[in-house]
């Protein structure tokens, strides 16, 4: 109805009143009045229609337009707020409304969607707070009040559906508009047309194309869990009793955490070491950070490019904080193990400077027994030598004991290691490079100094009181002692032992004899059975006062010299 027509009706009504047509008093009455076409107006005390105002009726509010009529089925802007009047003209309050472009003045297809109006009828908008709680769910509305879905930025605006909208997003709302709160999101569930992301994570130092799936987690406030921007550390989050790691874009890491650097220390055979301990978030277990457990895995390219390319797996141990144990010997479940500078468990012969500076390792079949005798093991001059079980898959623990049989490159040999795991006779422990005497046997760099099995006996060079000291040992490394003793080898020769020390070797047809009153004094003499006149004509070999004579000793009898 046009304003002119409304005025005619009002004048007509007033005339009717004055002529006594209506049973009213002679005074004007303010209130609602239904006019032609069933529309309603609100007359003020002067019997004039009220315009551009709110009026209440039976608990509902109505908006009167500039002509005085009730506004219906449209979104209106009053001041800085939006309101919706339903098809009956009632103001929506604590209610949802789906509005099309036709119901929104100057609206277009982008404005079509769901809106929510609070108890005062005002639409929830970004202006009145980005996040709103409605019936236990959290929602975000744009500046005009439209409910947002999908990826949402920190300022409460929708993120354009670019290739990687999650990079600029802080929140995610499902198709019903409810924010993901304390909830996981798989990227493929919401981006079915995208097989993956071509972006790169600086924190994880990986391309997302290497991920089977991109997972995100939104915390109790509805925010995506992310690492600090510009940093290199993952953001860790405890979720349902497990720990997870997230990068700078909020992507859960299903793999190794990155390290800043990996370096090779100076020194022969020195192995690589990382500046920090890596962590392993097991993709096989849903990305859970492994703690207090062993795991068998190949390293990331960031840790070891060679092992990564070859997919060379090793055993690792994660401590209570999830950091892999590295660069040390560590007691685990009652046994000791050694880990290199990036955290791989090592087996075989290992060199460690102290307990917390791993140097190098050698597979047992890389070395011959002469390498130990000659000290030809790179790095041994500044590290302690240990043996860890070569059975990497089933053991790998530190070995201790005096008679440990090891298969070297040139055969089986026995080794000895103390209760602390250090090799007996390690060069690093005794810079005079003398063998260590343990339980009646000699060891040098862990190797038990045994006689050649084909000879039966041999001689070990040791040291006593700063002087060279030689002793005879058998094929089991046992030291031959005695005040005066003659030891026959398997090739017809004789080792002469006086006061526990080796003094001479002879290869006579007959065993030497001890003579108390010989022409050259008391001692061992050559014995010639065929010389009837003088069995000792060839003279004395060694007496108590004589120095050790090495001249006749076969080379195979010289064990460590």
Coordinates of C-alpha atoms in Angstrom, one line a residue:
X1 CA 0.0 0.0 0.0
X2 CA 1.2 3.5 -0.8
X3 CA 1.6 6.0 1.9
X4 CA -1.2 8.1 0.3
X5 CA -3.6 5.2 0.5
X6 CA -2.7 4.6 4.1
X7 CA -3.4 8.3 4.9
X8 CA -6.9 8.0 3.3
X9 CA -7.7 4.9 5.3
X10 CA -6.6 6.6 8.6
X11 CA -8.6 9.7 7.8
X12 CA -11.6 7.5 7.0
X13 CA -11.2 5.7 10.3
X14 CA -11.0 8.9 12.2
X15 CA -14.1 10.2 10.4
X16 CA -15.9 7.0 11.3
X17 CA -14.9 7.4 14.9
X18 CA -16.2 11.0 15.0
X19 CA -19.5 10.0 13.5
X20 CA -19.9 7.4 16.2
X21 CA -19.4 4.5 13.9
X22 CA -16.9 2.8 16.3
X23 CA -17.8 2.2 20.0
X24 CA -14.7 4.0 21.2
X25 CA -14.3 6.9 23.5
X26 CA -13.9 10.3 22.1
X27 CA -10.1 10.2 22.8
X28 CA -7.5 8.8 20.3
X29 CA -6.1 5.3 21.2
X30 CA -2.4 4.3 20.5
X31 CA -2.0 0.8 19.2
X32 CA -2.1 -1.7 16.4
X33 CA -4.6 -1.4 13.6
X34 CA -5.3 -3.7 10.7
X35 CA -5.9 -1.9 7.4
X36 CA -6.7 -2.9 3.9
X37 CA -5.2 -6.0 2.4
X38 CA -4.9 -7.4 5.9
X39 CA -1.8 -5.3 6.7
X40 CA -1.1 -3.9 10.1
X41 CA 0.0 -0.5 11.2
X42 CA 0.8 1.0 14.5
X43 CA -0.9 4.3 15.3
X44 CA 0.6 6.7 17.8
X45 CA -1.3 8.9 20.2
X46 CA -1.9 11.4 17.5
X47 CA -3.4 8.6 15.4
X48 CA -0.5 8.8 13.0
X49 CA 1.2 5.6 11.7
X50 CA 4.6 4.9 13.3
X51 CA 7.5 4.4 10.8
X52 CA 11.0 3.1 10.9
X53 CA 10.6 1.7 14.4
X54 CA 10.3 -1.5 16.4
X55 CA 6.9 -2.4 18.0
X56 CA 6.0 -5.4 20.2
X57 CA 2.9 -7.5 20.1
X58 CA 2.2 -10.6 22.1
X59 CA 5.9 -11.2 22.9
X60 CA 7.1 -10.6 19.3
X61 CA 8.8 -7.7 17.8
X62 CA 8.0 -6.2 14.5
X63 CA 9.7 -3.6 12.3
X64 CA 7.7 -0.9 10.7
X65 CA 9.1 0.4 7.5
X66 CA 9.1 4.0 6.2
X67 CA 5.4 3.7 5.1
X68 CA 4.4 2.3 8.5
X69 CA 3.9 -1.3 7.3
X70 CA 5.3 -4.4 9.0
X71 CA 8.5 -5.6 7.3
X72 CA 8.4 -9.3 6.4
X73 CA 10.7 -12.1 5.2
X74 CA 13.8 -10.1 4.8
X75 CA 17.2 -9.3 6.4
X76 CA 17.4 -5.6 7.4
X77 CA 20.2 -3.4 8.6
X78 CA 19.4 -1.2 11.6
X79 CA 22.3 0.9 12.7
X80 CA 25.3 -1.5 12.6
X81 CA 23.3 -4.6 13.2
X82 CA 21.4 -7.1 11.1
X83 CA 17.9 -8.5 11.9
X84 CA 15.7 -11.0 10.2
X85 CA 11.9 -10.6 9.9
X86 CA 10.1 -13.9 9.2
X87 CA 7.2 -14.2 6.7
X88 CA 4.8 -13.0 9.4
X89 CA 7.1 -10.1 10.2
X90 CA 8.3 -11.4 13.6
X91 CA 11.8 -10.6 14.5
X92 CA 13.9 -13.8 14.7
X93 CA 15.5 -14.3 18.1
X94 CA 17.6 -17.2 19.3
X95 CA 16.9 -18.8 16.0
X96 CA 18.6 -20.0 12.8
X97 CA 17.5 -18.8 9.4
X98 CA 18.6 -19.9 5.9
X99 CA 18.4 -16.8 3.7
X100 CA 18.6 -16.7 -0.1
X101 CA 19.9 -13.8 -2.1
X102 CA 16.3 -12.6 -2.6
X103 CA 15.8 -12.2 1.1
X104 CA 19.0 -10.1 1.5
X105 CA 18.9 -6.5 0.2
X106 CA 21.6 -6.1 -2.4
X107 CA 22.4 -9.7 -1.8
X108 CA 24.1 -12.1 -4.3
X109 CA 24.8 -15.8 -4.4
X110 CA 27.8 -15.4 -2.0
X111 CA 25.5 -14.0 0.7
X112 CA 23.1 -17.0 0.6
X113 CA 23.5 -19.2 3.6
X114 CA 22.7 -19.7 7.3
X115 CA 22.4 -16.9 9.8
X116 CA 21.8 -16.9 13.5
X117 CA 20.1 -14.3 15.5
X118 CA 20.6 -13.8 19.2
X119 CA 18.1 -13.1 22.0
X120 CA 18.1 -9.4 21.1
X121 CA 17.4 -10.3 17.4
X122 CA 20.8 -9.2 16.2
X123 CA 22.6 -11.5 13.8
X124 CA 25.9 -13.0 15.1
X125 CA 28.6 -11.4 13.1
X126 CA 32.4 -11.2 13.0
X127 CA 32.0 -7.7 14.4
X128 CA 30.4 -9.0 17.6
X129 CA 33.0 -11.7 18.1
X130 CA 34.4 -14.3 15.7
X131 CA 33.4 -17.4 17.7
X132 CA 29.9 -18.0 19.1
X133 CA 28.6 -20.8 21.3
X134 CA 25.2 -22.1 20.3
X135 CA 23.7 -25.2 21.8
X136 CA 27.1 -26.5 22.8
X137 CA 28.7 -26.0 19.4
X138 CA 31.1 -23.2 18.3
X139 CA 30.5 -21.2 15.1
X140 CA 32.1 -18.4 13.2
X141 CA 30.1 -15.8 11.2
X142 CA 31.3 -13.3 8.7
X143 CA 31.0 -9.5 9.0
X144 CA 27.4 -9.7 7.5
X145 CA 26.3 -12.6 9.7
X146 CA 26.6 -15.5 7.3
X147 CA 27.8 -18.7 8.9
X148 CA 31.2 -19.8 7.6
X149 CA 32.2 -23.3 6.7
X150 CA 35.4 -24.9 5.7
X151 CA 38.8 -23.3 6.3
X152 CA 38.7 -20.1 8.4
X153 CA 41.5 -17.6 9.0
X154 CA 42.4 -16.2 12.4
X155 CA 40.6 -12.9 11.7
X156 CA 37.3 -14.8 11.2
X157 CA 37.2 -14.6 7.4
X158 CA 36.8 -17.5 5.0
X159 CA 40.0 -18.8 3.4
X160 CA 39.8 -19.0 -0.4
X161 CA 39.8 -22.6 -1.7
X162 CA 43.3 -22.3 -3.1
X163 CA 45.5 -25.4 -3.5
X164 CA 46.5 -25.4 0.1
X165 CA 43.9 -23.4 2.1
X166 CA 45.1 -25.0 5.4
X167 CA 48.3 -22.9 5.3
X168 CA 46.5 -19.7 6.0
X169 CA 43.7 -21.2 8.1
X170 CA 43.3 -21.3 11.9
X171 CA 40.0 -23.0 12.2
X172 CA 37.9 -25.5 10.3
X173 CA 34.1 -25.8 10.3
X174 CA 32.2 -28.7 8.9
X175 CA 29.3 -28.6 6.5
X176 CA 27.0 -27.8 9.4
X177 CA 29.1 -24.9 10.3
X178 CA 30.2 -26.3 13.7
X179 CA 33.9 -25.7 14.3
X180 CA 36.2 -28.7 14.8
X181 CA 36.9 -28.5 18.6
X182 CA 39.2 -31.2 20.2
X183 CA 38.9 -33.0 16.9
X184 CA 41.1 -34.5 14.2
X185 CA 40.7 -33.7 10.5
X186 CA 42.0 -35.6 7.6
X187 CA 42.8 -33.4 4.6
X188 CA 41.5 -35.8 2.1
X189 CA 38.1 -35.8 3.8
X190 CA 37.5 -32.2 2.9
X191 CA 39.7 -31.8 -0.2
X192 CA 38.6 -34.8 -2.3
X193 CA 39.8 -33.1 -5.5
X194 CA 43.3 -32.7 -4.1
X195 CA 45.5 -35.8 -3.8
X196 CA 48.1 -33.9 -1.7
X197 CA 49.9 -30.7 -1.2
X198 CA 53.0 -29.6 -3.0
X199 CA 54.1 -27.3 -0.1
X200 CA 57.1 -27.9 2.0
X201 CA 57.4 -27.9 5.8
X202 CA 60.5 -26.1 7.1
X203 CA 60.0 -27.5 10.6
X204 CA 59.8 -31.1 9.4
X205 CA 62.1 -30.5 6.5
X206 CA 59.9 -32.6 4.2
X207 CA 57.6 -32.0 1.3
X208 CA 54.0 -32.9 1.9
X209 CA 54.0 -35.1 -1.2
X210 CA 55.9 -37.6 1.0
X211 CA 53.0 -37.9 3.3
X212 CA 50.3 -40.6 2.9
X213 CA 47.8 -38.3 4.5
X214 CA 47.8 -34.8 6.1
X215 CA 46.2 -34.8 9.5
X216 CA 45.3 -31.7 11.6
X217 CA 44.1 -31.3 15.2
X218 CA 42.0 -28.5 16.5
X219 CA 42.3 -27.9 20.2
X220 CA 39.7 -27.2 22.9
X221 CA 39.4 -23.6 21.6
X222 CA 38.9 -24.7 18.0
X223 CA 42.3 -23.5 16.9
X224 CA 44.6 -25.6 14.7
X225 CA 47.6 -26.8 16.7
X226 CA 50.7 -25.3 15.0
X227 CA 54.4 -24.8 15.7
X228 CA 55.7 -21.4 16.3
X229 CA 56.0 -19.5 13.0
X230 CA 59.6 -19.0 12.0
X231 CA 60.9 -21.6 14.4
X232 CA 62.4 -25.0 13.8
X233 CA 60.8 -26.9 16.6
X234 CA 57.6 -28.9 16.3
X235 CA 54.6 -28.2 18.5
X236 CA 53.9 -31.1 20.7
X237 CA 50.3 -31.8 22.0
X238 CA 49.0 -34.4 24.4
X239 CA 45.9 -35.9 22.9
X240 CA 44.0 -38.8 24.6
X241 CA 47.1 -39.8 26.5
X242 CA 49.5 -39.8 23.6
X243 CA 51.9 -37.2 22.3
X244 CA 51.8 -35.8 18.7
X245 CA 53.9 -33.3 16.8
X246 CA 52.7 -30.6 14.5
X247 CA 54.6 -28.3 12.1
X248 CA 54.2 -24.6 11.2
X249 CA 51.2 -25.3 9.1
X250 CA 49.5 -27.6 11.6
X251 CA 50.2 -30.8 9.8
X252 CA 50.8 -33.7 12.1
X253 CA 54.3 -35.3 11.6
X254 CA 54.1 -39.1 10.9
X255 CA 57.9 -39.4 10.7
X256 CA 61.2 -38.1 12.1
X257 CA 61.5 -34.7 13.5
X258 CA 64.2 -32.6 11.8
X259 CA 67.6 -31.7 13.2
X260 CA 69.4 -28.4 12.4
X261 CA 72.7 -30.0 11.5
X262 CA 74.6 -33.2 11.2
X263 CA 78.4 -33.0 11.4
X264 CA 81.4 -35.2 11.1
X265 CA 83.9 -34.7 14.0
X266 CA 87.6 -34.7 13.3
X267 CA 89.5 -38.0 13.5
X268 CA 89.8 -41.2 11.6
X269 CA 86.6 -43.2 11.5
X270 CA 84.8 -40.5 13.5
X271 CA 81.1 -41.0 12.9
X272 CA 78.4 -38.4 12.2
X273 CA 76.6 -36.6 15.0
X274 CA 73.5 -34.4 15.1
X275 CA 73.2 -31.2 17.1
X276 CA 70.1 -32.4 18.8
X277 CA 68.3 -35.7 19.4
X278 CA 65.6 -36.5 16.8
X279 CA 62.1 -37.8 17.7
X280 CA 60.1 -40.4 15.9
X281 CA 56.4 -39.9 15.5
X282 CA 55.3 -43.3 14.3
X283 CA 53.0 -43.2 11.2
X284 CA 52.3 -46.9 11.8
X285 CA 50.8 -45.9 15.1
X286 CA 48.9 -42.9 13.9
X287 CA 51.7 -40.4 14.4
X288 CA 52.1 -41.1 18.1
X289 CA 55.5 -40.0 19.6
X290 CA 57.3 -43.1 20.7
X291 CA 58.6 -43.0 24.2
X292 CA 60.6 -45.5 26.4
X293 CA 60.6 -48.0 23.6
X294 CA 62.8 -49.6 20.9
X295 CA 61.9 -49.2 17.2
X296 CA 63.5 -50.5 14.0
X297 CA 63.5 -47.9 11.3
X298 CA 65.7 -46.2 8.7
X299 CA 66.5 -42.5 9.3
X300 CA 65.2 -39.5 7.6
X301 CA 67.2 -37.9 4.8
X302 CA 67.9 -35.0 7.2
X303 CA 69.7 -37.5 9.6
X304 CA 71.5 -39.7 7.1
X305 CA 71.1 -39.3 3.4
X306 CA 72.9 -42.5 2.6
X307 CA 70.8 -44.7 5.0
X308 CA 67.7 -42.9 3.8
X309 CA 68.4 -43.7 0.1
X310 CA 69.3 -47.3 0.9
X311 CA 66.4 -47.6 3.4
X312 CA 69.0 -49.1 5.8
X313 CA 67.1 -49.7 9.0
X314 CA 68.6 -49.7 12.5
X315 CA 67.5 -50.1 16.1
X316 CA 66.8 -46.8 18.0
X317 CA 65.6 -46.2 21.5
X318 CA 63.4 -43.3 22.5
X319 CA 63.6 -42.1 26.1
X320 CA 60.8 -40.8 28.3
X321 CA 60.6 -37.5 26.5
X322 CA 60.6 -39.1 23.0
X323 CA 64.2 -38.2 22.2
X324 CA 66.3 -40.9 20.7
X325 CA 69.3 -41.8 22.8
X326 CA 72.4 -40.8 20.9
X327 CA 76.2 -40.5 21.3
X328 CA 76.5 -42.6 24.4
X329 CA 76.3 -45.9 26.2
X330 CA 72.9 -46.4 27.9
X331 CA 71.6 -48.9 30.3
X332 CA 68.2 -50.2 29.1
X333 CA 66.3 -53.0 30.9
X334 CA 69.4 -54.2 32.7
X335 CA 71.7 -54.3 29.6
X336 CA 74.0 -51.7 28.1
X337 CA 73.8 -50.6 24.5
X338 CA 75.7 -48.0 22.5
X339 CA 74.2 -45.4 20.1
X340 CA 76.0 -43.3 17.6
X341 CA 75.9 -39.6 17.1
X342 CA 72.4 -39.6 15.5
X343 CA 71.0 -42.4 17.6
X344 CA 71.5 -45.6 15.7
X345 CA 72.3 -48.6 17.9
X346 CA 75.7 -50.0 17.0
X347 CA 77.1 -53.5 17.2
X348 CA 80.5 -55.1 16.9
X349 CA 83.6 -53.4 18.1
X350 CA 82.8 -49.8 19.1
X351 CA 85.0 -47.0 20.2
X352 CA 83.6 -44.6 22.8
X353 CA 85.5 -41.7 24.5
X354 CA 84.2 -42.0 28.0
X355 CA 80.5 -43.0 28.2
X356 CA 79.1 -40.1 26.3
X357 CA 81.2 -39.5 23.1
X358 CA 80.7 -42.2 20.5
X359 CA 83.5 -42.3 18.0
X360 CA 83.2 -45.3 15.6
X361 CA 82.3 -48.9 15.2
X362 CA 83.7 -51.9 13.2
X363 CA 81.9 -55.0 12.2
X364 CA 83.6 -58.0 13.7
X365 CA 84.4 -59.4 10.2
X366 CA 86.1 -56.1 9.2
X367 CA 89.1 -56.8 11.4
X368 CA 91.8 -59.4 11.7
X369 CA 93.6 -60.4 14.9
X370 CA 96.7 -58.6 13.8
X371 CA 94.8 -55.3 13.7
X372 CA 94.3 -55.6 17.4
X373 CA 97.9 -56.6 18.1
X374 CA 99.3 -53.8 15.9
X375 CA 96.7 -51.3 17.1
X376 CA 95.7 -50.7 13.5
X377 CA 92.1 -49.6 14.4
X378 CA 91.3 -46.0 13.5
X379 CA 90.3 -43.9 16.5
X380 CA 91.5 -46.4 19.2
X381 CA 94.2 -44.0 20.3
X382 CA 91.7 -41.6 21.9
X383 CA 88.8 -43.9 22.8
X384 CA 87.9 -47.0 24.8
X385 CA 87.2 -50.2 23.0
X386 CA 84.0 -52.2 23.6
X387 CA 82.2 -55.1 22.1
X388 CA 78.5 -55.2 21.5
X389 CA 76.9 -58.4 20.4
X390 CA 77.0 -58.7 16.6
X391 CA 73.5 -60.2 16.7
X392 CA 71.9 -56.9 15.9
X393 CA 68.3 -58.1 15.4
X394 CA 68.1 -60.2 18.6
X395 CA 70.7 -58.7 21.0
X396 CA 73.3 -55.9 20.4
X397 CA 74.1 -55.6 24.1
X398 CA 77.5 -54.9 25.7
X399 CA 79.6 -58.0 26.1
X400 CA 81.7 -58.6 29.3
X401 CA 84.0 -61.5 30.3
X402 CA 87.4 -63.0 29.9
X403 CA 86.8 -65.5 27.2
X404 CA 84.4 -64.2 24.5
X405 CA 84.8 -66.0 21.2
X406 CA 84.5 -63.7 18.2
X407 CA 84.6 -64.5 14.5
X408 CA 87.1 -62.1 12.9
X409 CA 88.1 -61.8 9.3
X410 CA 90.9 -64.3 9.7
X411 CA 89.2 -66.8 12.1
X412 CA 87.9 -67.3 15.6
X413 CA 89.7 -65.5 18.5
X414 CA 89.0 -64.9 22.2
X415 CA 88.6 -61.5 23.7
X416 CA 88.3 -60.1 27.2
X417 CA 86.3 -57.1 28.5
X418 CA 85.9 -55.9 32.1
X419 CA 82.7 -55.4 34.0
X420 CA 82.5 -51.9 32.7
X421 CA 82.7 -53.3 29.1
X422 CA 86.2 -51.8 28.4
X423 CA 88.6 -54.0 26.6
X424 CA 91.4 -55.4 28.6
X425 CA 94.7 -53.9 27.5
X426 CA 93.1 -51.1 25.6
X427 CA 95.7 -48.6 24.3
X428 CA 93.7 -45.7 25.6
X429 CA 93.9 -47.2 29.1
X430 CA 97.7 -47.7 29.0
X431 CA 99.7 -45.4 26.8
X432 CA 102.8 -47.7 27.2
X433 CA 100.9 -50.1 25.0
X434 CA 101.6 -53.1 27.2
X435 CA 99.2 -56.0 27.4
X436 CA 96.9 -56.3 30.4
X437 CA 97.3 -59.4 32.6
X438 CA 93.9 -60.8 33.7
X439 CA 93.2 -64.1 35.4
X440 CA 96.6 -65.6 34.3
X441 CA 96.3 -64.5 30.7
X442 CA 97.3 -61.5 28.6
X443 CA 95.0 -59.3 26.6
X444 CA 95.9 -56.5 24.2
X445 CA 93.1 -54.2 22.9
X446 CA 90.8 -56.9 24.1
X447 CA 92.4 -59.7 22.1
X448 CA 93.5 -62.6 24.2
X449 CA 97.1 -63.3 23.4
X450 CA 97.1 -67.0 22.5
X451 CA 99.9 -69.1 21.1
X452 CA 99.8 -70.3 17.6
X453 CA 97.9 -73.6 17.6
X454 CA 100.4 -75.3 15.3
X455 CA 103.3 -74.4 17.6
X456 CA 101.5 -74.9 20.9
X457 CA 103.2 -72.1 22.7
X458 CA 104.3 -68.6 22.2
X459 CA 105.9 -65.6 23.9
X460 CA 104.2 -62.4 25.0
X461 CA 106.1 -59.2 25.5
X462 CA 104.9 -57.3 28.5
X463 CA 106.4 -54.8 30.9
X464 CA 107.5 -54.9 34.6
X465 CA 109.1 -52.1 36.5
X466 CA 109.6 -50.2 33.2
X467 CA 111.5 -53.1 31.7
X468 CA 110.6 -55.5 28.9
X469 CA 109.3 -58.7 30.4
X470 CA 108.6 -61.9 28.4
X471 CA 106.4 -64.8 29.3
X472 CA 105.4 -68.0 27.6
X473 CA 101.6 -68.7 27.0
X474 CA 99.8 -71.7 25.6
X475 CA 97.1 -71.9 22.9
X476 CA 94.5 -70.9 25.5
X477 CA 96.5 -67.8 26.6
X478 CA 97.4 -69.3 29.9
X479 CA 100.7 -68.0 31.2
X480 CA 103.3 -70.8 31.9
X481 CA 105.1 -70.2 35.2
X482 CA 107.8 -71.9 37.2
X483 CA 111.1 -71.4 38.9
X484 CA 112.8 -73.4 36.2
X485 CA 110.8 -75.0 33.5
X486 CA 111.3 -76.5 30.1
X487 CA 108.3 -76.4 27.7
X488 CA 108.4 -78.4 24.5
X489 CA 106.4 -77.1 21.5
X490 CA 104.9 -79.1 18.6
X491 CA 107.8 -78.6 16.3
X492 CA 110.7 -80.0 18.4
X493 CA 111.7 -76.7 20.0
X494 CA 112.0 -75.8 23.7
X495 CA 111.0 -72.7 25.6
X496 CA 113.1 -72.1 28.7
X497 CA 111.3 -70.5 31.6
X498 CA 113.1 -69.2 34.7
X499 CA 111.3 -67.5 37.6
X500 CA 108.1 -67.3 35.5
X501 CA 109.8 -65.5 32.6
X502 CA 110.9 -66.6 29.2
X503 CA 114.6 -66.5 28.8
X504 CA 115.5 -68.6 25.7
X505 CA 114.3 -70.9 22.9
X506 CA 116.3 -73.8 21.5
X507 CA 115.7 -76.3 18.8
X508 CA 118.1 -79.0 20.0
X509 CA 117.7 -82.7 19.2
X510 CA 117.5 -83.4 22.9
X511 CA 115.9 -81.4 25.7
X512 CA 118.3 -79.0 27.5
X513 CA 119.4 -80.0 31.0
X514 CA 119.6 -78.0 34.2
X515 CA 123.1 -78.2 35.6
X516 CA 123.9 -76.9 39.1
X517 CA 127.7 -77.0 38.7
X518 CA 128.4 -76.4 35.0
X519 CA 131.6 -75.0 33.7
X520 CA 129.7 -71.7 33.1
X521 CA 127.7 -71.8 36.3
X522 CA 124.3 -73.0 37.2
X523 CA 121.7 -73.0 34.4
X524 CA 120.3 -74.7 31.4
X525 CA 122.9 -76.3 29.1
X526 CA 122.6 -77.8 25.6
X527 CA 122.5 -81.5 25.9
X528 CA 124.3 -83.8 23.4
X529 CA 123.5 -87.4 24.0
X530 CA 126.0 -88.6 21.3
X531 CA 129.0 -86.9 23.0
X532 CA 130.1 -89.6 25.4
X533 CA 132.9 -87.5 26.8
X534 CA 130.9 -84.3 27.6
X535 CA 127.1 -84.1 27.1
X536 CA 127.3 -80.3 27.8
X537 CA 130.1 -79.4 25.5
X538 CA 127.9 -77.0 23.6
X539 CA 127.7 -74.8 26.7
X540 CA 125.1 -73.0 28.8
X541 CA 121.9 -71.6 27.3
X542 CA 120.6 -69.5 30.2
X543 CA 121.2 -69.0 33.8
X544 CA 119.4 -67.0 36.5
X545 CA 121.5 -64.0 35.9
X546 CA 121.3 -64.0 32.1
X547 CA 119.1 -61.6 30.1
X548 CA 116.4 -62.9 27.8
X549 CA 117.7 -64.2 24.5
X550 CA 115.2 -63.8 21.6
X551 CA 117.6 -64.8 18.8
X552 CA 116.4 -68.3 18.3
X553 CA 112.7 -67.6 18.8
X554 CA 110.6 -68.6 15.7
X555 CA 108.6 -65.7 14.3
X556 CA 105.3 -67.5 14.8
X557 CA 106.1 -67.7 18.5
X558 CA 106.4 -63.9 18.8
X559 CA 102.8 -63.1 19.6
X560 CA 102.8 -59.3 20.0
X561 CA 106.3 -58.2 18.9

